[in-house]
Backbone as ProteinMPNN parsed JSONL, in Angstrom:
{"seq_chain_A": "MPQQPFAVTGRIFASDSFTPFEGVNIKLRNLTKETFKEYISQSDGSYSFDLSQFVKGYSDNDELKLEGSIGSFYQSATMIVDTDLPGLSQDMTLGAESTTGIIDLYRLKEEVTIFFRQNLT", "coords_chain_A": {"N_chain_A": [[-30.618, -46.448, -10.269], [-33.988, -47.463, -9.971], [-35.997, -47.368, -6.976], [-37.317, -50.113, -5.032], [-40.833, -50.781, -4.871], [-42.655, -49.61, -2.028], [-45.233, -50.003, -0.065], [-47.662, -48.064, 1.662], [-50.511, -48.538, 3.24], [-54.047, -48.578, 4.062], [-57.175, -48.15, 5.833], [-59.808, -45.796, 6.374], [-62.044, -45.09, 8.931], [-65.328, -44.236, 10.187], [-66.452, -42.846, 13.363], [-67.627, -45.057, 14.563], [-65.932, -47.111, 14.149], [-66.37, -48.97, 12.177], [-67.788, -48.222, 9.86], [-66.813, -47.344, 6.622], [-64.991, -44.413, 5.665], [-65.389, -42.158, 3.271], [-63.724, -39.802, 1.105], [-61.9, -38.544, 2.737], [-59.161, -36.473, 3.434], [-55.974, -37.579, 3.099], [-52.736, -37.39, 4.254], [-49.42, -38.228, 3.796], [-46.446, -37.916, 5.332], [-42.966, -37.919, 4.902], [-40.976, -37.55, 7.33], [-38.249, -37.63, 7.739], [-37.061, -37.199, 5.229], [-38.324, -34.911, 4.502], [-40.591, -34.68, 2.754], [-43.841, -35.04, 1.173], [-46.996, -36.568, 0.319], [-50.367, -36.442, -0.898], [-53.675, -37.847, -0.634], [-57.012, -38.855, -1.408], [-59.409, -40.595, 0.404], [-61.01, -43.597, -0.739], [-64.296, -44.948, -1.711], [-64.579, -47.195, -0.11], [-63.134, -46.462, 2.046], [-60.441, -46.799, 1.769], [-56.897, -46.143, 1.303], [-53.77, -45.533, -0.373], [-50.281, -45.412, -0.648], [-47.152, -45.204, -2.359], [-43.975, -45.349, -1.396], [-41.738, -45.289, -3.027], [-42.436, -43.593, -5.019], [-42.211, -41.077, -4.021], [-40.62, -37.862, -4.148], [-37.982, -37.796, -3.075], [-37.661, -40.436, -2.577], [-37.194, -43.209, -0.337], [-35.775, -44.489, 2.731], [-34.395, -47.048, 4.858], [-35.58, -46.983, 8.175], [-36.684, -44.41, 7.982], [-38.759, -41.856, 9.275], [-42.225, -41.706, 9.321], [-45.234, -39.803, 9.036], [-48.607, -40.137, 9.211], [-51.555, -38.538, 8.341], [-54.965, -37.916, 8.742], [-57.776, -36.078, 7.732], [-60.921, -34.442, 7.825], [-63.11, -31.876, 7.577], [-63.54, -30.826, 10.87], [-62.533, -33.072, 11.987], [-59.804, -35.102, 12.877], [-56.935, -37.205, 12.743], [-53.891, -38.819, 13.539], [-50.902, -40.747, 12.92], [-47.742, -42.224, 13.614], [-45.017, -43.845, 11.979], [-42.34, -46.139, 11.304], [-40.115, -46.799, 8.679], [-39.371, -50.031, 7.657], [-37.321, -51.748, 5.823], [-37.118, -54.469, 5.558], [-39.623, -55.408, 5.46], [-42.518, -55.74, 3.279], [-44.096, -53.506, 3.201], [-46.233, -51.101, 4.916], [-49.125, -51.029, 7.028], [-51.877, -49.135, 8.095], [-54.717, -48.499, 9.807], [-57.213, -46.026, 10.487], [-59.418, -44.265, 12.714], [-61.81, -41.802, 12.479], [-63.43, -39.404, 14.367], [-65.604, -37.579, 16.616], [-64.288, -37.751, 19.046], [-61.739, -37.708, 18.193], [-60.896, -35.183, 17.565], [-59.316, -33.712, 19.281], [-59.441, -31.123, 20.315], [-58.742, -29.343, 18.294], [-58.896, -26.323, 16.597], [-59.59, -24.62, 13.722], [-58.538, -21.643, 13.278], [-58.382, -19.748, 11.204], [-60.339, -20.638, 9.42], [-62.578, -20.401, 11.074], [-62.637, -17.629, 11.425], [-63.239, -16.848, 8.791], [-65.829, -17.95, 8.532], [-67.268, -16.5, 10.491], [-66.972, -13.921, 9.49], [-68.378, -14.14, 7.041], [-70.915, -14.725, 8.052], [-71.551, -12.291, 9.433], [-71.473, -10.457, 7.294], [-73.593, -11.347, 5.7], [-75.739, -10.89, 7.385], [-75.686, -8.168, 7.751], [-76.326, -7.015, 5.384]], "CA_chain_A": [[-31.542, -47.566, -10.265], [-35.217, -47.13, -9.234], [-36.227, -48.082, -5.727], [-38.399, -51.092, -4.974], [-42.047, -50.219, -4.279], [-42.885, -49.796, -0.596], [-46.609, -49.536, 0.097], [-48.271, -47.674, 2.932], [-51.931, -48.679, 2.934], [-54.949, -48.688, 5.203], [-58.553, -47.711, 5.648], [-60.294, -44.767, 7.286], [-63.379, -45.436, 9.407], [-66.067, -43.279, 11.007], [-66.245, -43.041, 14.8], [-68.093, -46.37, 15.021], [-64.829, -48.037, 13.837], [-66.848, -49.988, 11.258], [-68.236, -47.61, 8.619], [-65.738, -46.705, 5.858], [-65.116, -42.961, 5.556], [-64.96, -41.727, 1.938], [-63.453, -38.385, 0.904], [-60.997, -38.018, 3.764], [-57.846, -36.05, 2.942], [-54.908, -38.322, 3.757], [-51.402, -36.864, 3.94], [-48.311, -39.028, 4.314], [-45.199, -37.136, 5.36], [-41.71, -38.558, 5.252], [-40.358, -36.513, 8.164], [-36.8, -37.713, 7.582], [-36.676, -36.626, 3.938], [-39.085, -33.667, 4.362], [-41.466, -34.716, 1.585], [-45.159, -35.577, 1.481], [-47.981, -36.762, -0.748], [-51.739, -36.447, -0.406], [-54.587, -38.79, -1.274], [-58.382, -38.799, -0.9], [-59.86, -41.976, 0.621], [-61.991, -44.131, -1.679], [-65.621, -45.239, -1.141], [-64.433, -48.218, 0.938], [-62.271, -45.888, 3.076], [-59.037, -47.182, 1.558], [-55.896, -45.236, 0.745], [-52.542, -46.247, -0.692], [-49.122, -44.633, -1.082], [-45.944, -45.96, -2.681], [-42.861, -44.477, -1.014], [-40.775, -45.166, -4.123], [-42.914, -42.51, -5.871], [-41.912, -39.787, -3.399], [-39.533, -37.167, -4.832], [-36.681, -38.207, -2.524], [-37.685, -41.861, -2.283], [-37.265, -43.592, 1.071], [-34.66, -45.265, 3.267], [-34.676, -47.791, 6.08], [-35.711, -46.185, 9.398], [-37.31, -43.102, 7.799], [-39.937, -41.645, 10.113], [-43.39, -41.282, 8.555], [-46.404, -39.343, 9.785], [-49.832, -40.262, 8.443], [-52.575, -37.658, 8.89], [-56.26, -37.949, 8.081], [-58.638, -34.998, 8.212], [-62.089, -34.005, 7.076], [-63.746, -30.903, 8.466], [-62.808, -30.656, 12.128], [-62.057, -34.376, 12.451], [-58.376, -35.279, 12.571], [-56.239, -38.295, 13.419], [-52.559, -39.021, 12.979], [-50.13, -41.887, 13.408], [-46.361, -42.234, 13.133], [-44.504, -45.171, 11.632], [-40.933, -46.201, 10.898], [-39.909, -47.686, 7.536], [-38.536, -51.216, 7.855], [-37.182, -52.273, 4.464], [-37.234, -55.923, 5.578], [-41.04, -55.676, 5.25], [-42.961, -55.284, 1.962], [-44.829, -52.258, 3.34], [-46.854, -50.828, 6.207], [-50.563, -50.857, 6.985], [-52.347, -48.37, 9.239], [-56.108, -48.07, 9.767], [-57.491, -44.924, 11.407], [-60.81, -43.948, 12.983], [-62.054, -40.37, 12.666], [-64.68, -39.145, 15.065], [-65.594, -36.408, 17.492], [-63.276, -37.921, 20.073], [-60.429, -37.582, 17.564], [-60.569, -33.813, 17.206], [-58.302, -33.253, 20.237], [-59.521, -29.687, 20.569], [-58.174, -28.549, 17.204], [-59.783, -25.317, 16.024], [-58.972, -23.931, 12.598], [-58.891, -20.247, 13.532], [-58.576, -19.058, 9.936], [-61.653, -21.034, 8.913], [-63.557, -19.804, 11.981], [-62.698, -16.203, 11.083], [-63.969, -16.752, 7.53], [-67.239, -18.237, 8.772], [-67.833, -15.371, 11.239], [-67.031, -12.799, 8.551], [-69.485, -14.397, 6.115], [-72.148, -14.593, 8.826], [-71.853, -10.876, 9.667], [-71.757, -9.811, 6.019], [-74.942, -11.711, 5.261], [-76.718, -10.308, 8.288], [-75.63, -6.705, 7.703], [-76.772, -6.505, 4.072]], "C_chain_A": [[-32.774, -47.188, -9.444], [-35.339, -47.966, -7.965], [-37.352, -49.095, -5.885], [-39.638, -50.413, -4.397], [-42.125, -50.54, -2.784], [-44.233, -49.168, -0.296], [-46.929, -49.154, 1.533], [-49.77, -47.628, 2.631], [-52.759, -48.707, 4.215], [-56.341, -48.261, 4.821], [-58.903, -46.694, 6.721], [-61.739, -45.125, 7.636], [-63.995, -44.278, 10.181], [-65.89, -43.653, 12.471], [-66.751, -44.377, 15.327], [-67.052, -47.47, 14.767], [-65.238, -49.147, 12.875], [-67.189, -49.418, 9.883], [-67.08, -46.947, 7.886], [-66.036, -45.221, 5.657], [-64.523, -42.53, 4.218], [-64.673, -40.229, 1.933], [-62.564, -37.746, 1.948], [-59.668, -37.65, 3.112], [-56.772, -36.756, 3.766], [-53.576, -37.73, 3.308], [-50.38, -37.783, 4.586], [-47.043, -38.198, 4.184], [-44.034, -38.063, 5.665], [-40.939, -37.481, 6.009], [-38.847, -36.491, 8.006], [-36.347, -37.0, 6.312], [-37.413, -35.322, 3.622], [-39.86, -33.601, 3.047], [-42.825, -35.253, 2.018], [-45.953, -35.775, 0.198], [-49.356, -36.788, -0.096], [-52.602, -37.392, -1.241], [-55.962, -38.581, -0.65], [-58.894, -40.234, -0.782], [-61.001, -42.346, -0.328], [-63.317, -44.462, -0.96], [-65.571, -46.308, -0.053], [-63.5, -47.75, 2.062], [-60.792, -46.14, 2.861], [-58.18, -46.036, 1.03], [-54.632, -46.052, 0.5], [-51.478, -45.269, -1.18], [-48.0, -45.603, -1.441], [-44.758, -45.038, -2.42], [-41.825, -44.326, -2.119], [-41.177, -44.053, -5.078], [-42.685, -41.127, -5.261], [-40.689, -39.181, -4.075], [-38.163, -37.642, -4.358], [-36.648, -39.687, -2.16], [-37.836, -42.138, -0.794], [-36.014, -44.374, 1.439], [-35.127, -46.023, 4.496], [-34.652, -46.835, 7.266], [-36.2, -44.752, 9.182], [-38.534, -43.027, 8.705], [-41.057, -41.069, 9.262], [-44.478, -40.788, 9.498], [-47.594, -39.379, 8.832], [-50.897, -39.403, 9.119], [-53.853, -37.782, 8.063], [-57.128, -36.832, 8.633], [-59.792, -34.773, 7.247], [-62.871, -33.098, 8.015], [-62.913, -30.716, 9.715], [-62.293, -31.981, 12.686], [-60.633, -34.611, 11.979], [-57.836, -36.468, 13.358], [-54.874, -38.435, 12.763], [-51.905, -40.241, 13.614], [-48.717, -41.761, 12.853], [-45.909, -43.677, 12.939], [-43.034, -45.04, 11.258], [-40.815, -47.203, 9.749], [-38.96, -48.812, 7.933], [-38.449, -51.903, 6.499], [-37.162, -53.799, 4.411], [-38.687, -56.357, 5.357], [-41.448, -55.193, 3.854], [-43.712, -53.949, 2.002], [-45.397, -52.121, 4.738], [-48.354, -50.675, 6.006], [-51.003, -50.141, 8.257], [-53.794, -47.969, 9.007], [-56.289, -46.949, 10.782], [-58.993, -44.742, 11.545], [-60.922, -42.455, 13.233], [-63.397, -40.209, 13.355], [-64.528, -37.948, 15.97], [-64.524, -36.531, 18.559], [-61.87, -37.743, 19.524], [-60.008, -36.144, 17.306], [-59.494, -33.217, 18.099], [-58.268, -31.734, 20.393], [-58.947, -28.816, 19.472], [-59.235, -27.597, 16.679], [-59.011, -24.628, 14.917], [-59.394, -22.471, 12.698], [-59.131, -19.467, 12.247], [-59.963, -19.363, 9.38], [-62.766, -20.432, 9.773], [-63.742, -18.329, 11.65], [-63.481, -16.003, 9.783], [-65.462, -16.947, 7.743], [-67.924, -17.08, 9.501], [-67.986, -14.161, 10.322], [-68.199, -12.952, 7.589], [-70.82, -14.221, 6.828], [-72.52, -13.124, 9.009], [-72.165, -10.132, 8.367], [-73.18, -10.102, 5.552], [-76.012, -11.054, 6.125], [-76.734, -8.793, 8.263], [-76.128, -6.154, 6.381], [-78.255, -6.698, 3.868]], "O_chain_A": [[-32.639, -46.652, -8.344], [-34.859, -49.097, -7.887], [-38.22, -48.958, -6.748], [-39.514, -49.557, -3.522], [-41.709, -51.612, -2.344], [-44.364, -47.945, -0.275], [-46.526, -49.825, 2.483], [-50.234, -46.784, 1.865], [-52.221, -48.845, 5.314], [-56.649, -48.04, 3.65], [-58.368, -46.726, 7.829], [-62.55, -45.422, 6.759], [-63.288, -43.448, 10.753], [-65.253, -44.657, 12.787], [-66.358, -44.798, 16.415], [-67.269, -48.625, 15.13], [-64.54, -50.155, 12.761], [-66.917, -50.048, 8.861], [-66.421, -46.074, 8.45], [-67.191, -44.825, 5.5], [-63.305, -42.535, 4.045], [-65.304, -39.472, 2.671], [-62.488, -36.52, 2.028], [-59.116, -38.425, 2.332], [-56.672, -36.556, 4.977], [-53.327, -37.589, 2.11], [-50.463, -38.081, 5.778], [-46.625, -37.83, 3.086], [-44.107, -38.89, 6.574], [-40.323, -36.606, 5.401], [-38.229, -35.433, 8.127], [-35.352, -36.276, 6.327], [-37.157, -34.699, 2.591], [-39.798, -32.608, 2.322], [-42.955, -35.847, 3.088], [-45.626, -35.228, -0.855], [-49.501, -37.108, 1.084], [-52.295, -37.689, -2.395], [-56.064, -38.176, 0.508], [-58.826, -41.002, -1.742], [-61.841, -41.513, -0.669], [-63.434, -44.276, 0.251], [-66.427, -46.328, 0.832], [-63.12, -48.54, 2.926], [-59.97, -45.738, 3.684], [-58.672, -45.099, 0.401], [-54.442, -47.12, 1.083], [-51.745, -44.41, -2.02], [-47.917, -46.697, -0.883], [-44.56, -44.059, -3.138], [-41.101, -43.331, -2.147], [-40.352, -43.604, -5.874], [-42.938, -40.114, -5.914], [-39.81, -39.913, -4.528], [-37.274, -37.865, -5.179], [-35.71, -40.144, -1.507], [-38.515, -41.401, -0.078], [-35.289, -44.859, 0.571], [-36.141, -45.675, 5.102], [-33.783, -45.966, 7.343], [-36.14, -43.946, 10.111], [-39.254, -44.011, 8.878], [-40.87, -40.069, 8.568], [-44.626, -41.287, 10.613], [-47.587, -38.734, 7.784], [-51.121, -39.52, 10.324], [-53.814, -37.755, 6.833], [-57.215, -36.648, 9.847], [-59.653, -34.897, 6.03], [-63.246, -33.504, 9.115], [-61.709, -30.473, 9.631], [-61.68, -32.002, 13.753], [-60.298, -34.351, 10.823], [-58.235, -36.704, 14.498], [-54.726, -38.193, 11.565], [-52.298, -40.7, 14.687], [-48.521, -41.25, 11.751], [-46.353, -44.592, 13.632], [-42.557, -43.952, 10.936], [-41.343, -48.312, 9.826], [-37.882, -48.57, 8.477], [-39.395, -52.566, 6.073], [-37.185, -54.37, 3.321], [-38.954, -57.53, 5.099], [-40.785, -54.318, 3.297], [-43.94, -53.332, 0.962], [-45.09, -52.911, 5.631], [-48.804, -50.245, 4.944], [-50.569, -50.484, 9.357], [-54.076, -47.18, 8.105], [-55.611, -46.916, 11.809], [-59.751, -45.026, 10.617], [-60.225, -41.902, 14.084], [-64.386, -40.823, 12.953], [-63.446, -37.371, 16.077], [-63.914, -35.533, 18.942], [-60.912, -37.638, 20.29], [-58.882, -35.902, 16.871], [-58.816, -32.279, 17.681], [-57.207, -31.139, 20.578], [-58.686, -27.637, 19.71], [-60.346, -28.016, 16.354], [-57.915, -24.114, 15.138], [-60.482, -22.103, 12.254], [-60.008, -18.604, 12.21], [-60.673, -18.466, 8.926], [-63.789, -20.0, 9.242], [-64.869, -17.835, 11.599], [-64.296, -15.086, 9.687], [-66.272, -16.198, 7.197], [-69.05, -16.719, 9.157], [-68.998, -13.461, 10.366], [-68.933, -11.994, 7.347], [-71.751, -13.636, 6.274], [-73.667, -12.742, 8.774], [-73.037, -9.264, 8.35], [-73.881, -9.212, 5.069], [-77.082, -10.702, 5.626], [-77.706, -8.185, 8.711], [-76.335, -4.946, 6.258], [-78.789, -6.326, 2.823]]}, "name": "protein", "num_of_chains": 1, "seq": "MPQQPFAVTGRIFASDSFTPFEGVNIKLRNLTKETFKEYISQSDGSYSFDLSQFVKGYSDNDELKLEGSIGSFYQSATMIVDTDLPGLSQDMTLGAESTTGIIDLYRLKEEVTIFFRQNLT"}
């Protein structure tokens, strides 16, 4: 029997906590079942997942991790599934203060390599 829909929804905002942030890569991980899905935020900053559409579905008390990233901006939140509720809602704000010192070393290496190649030719 198919599972009942269980929505995880929200909106992504710029650092001013007011302006919707379009084009943000949103990843929702079900840490308990070791599955995930990705979504790109809409023009109003919204995103939506249905846990019943995950490969392994969902169960009460599953631990979820929501991650939003664009460029060097990153934010995450954890949630617990409560099947007594119709779903979960989580808004996030991405901004310079949200980067928490994350440096994508692979991307940095690529950028430096491209810079030197262009300047040496």
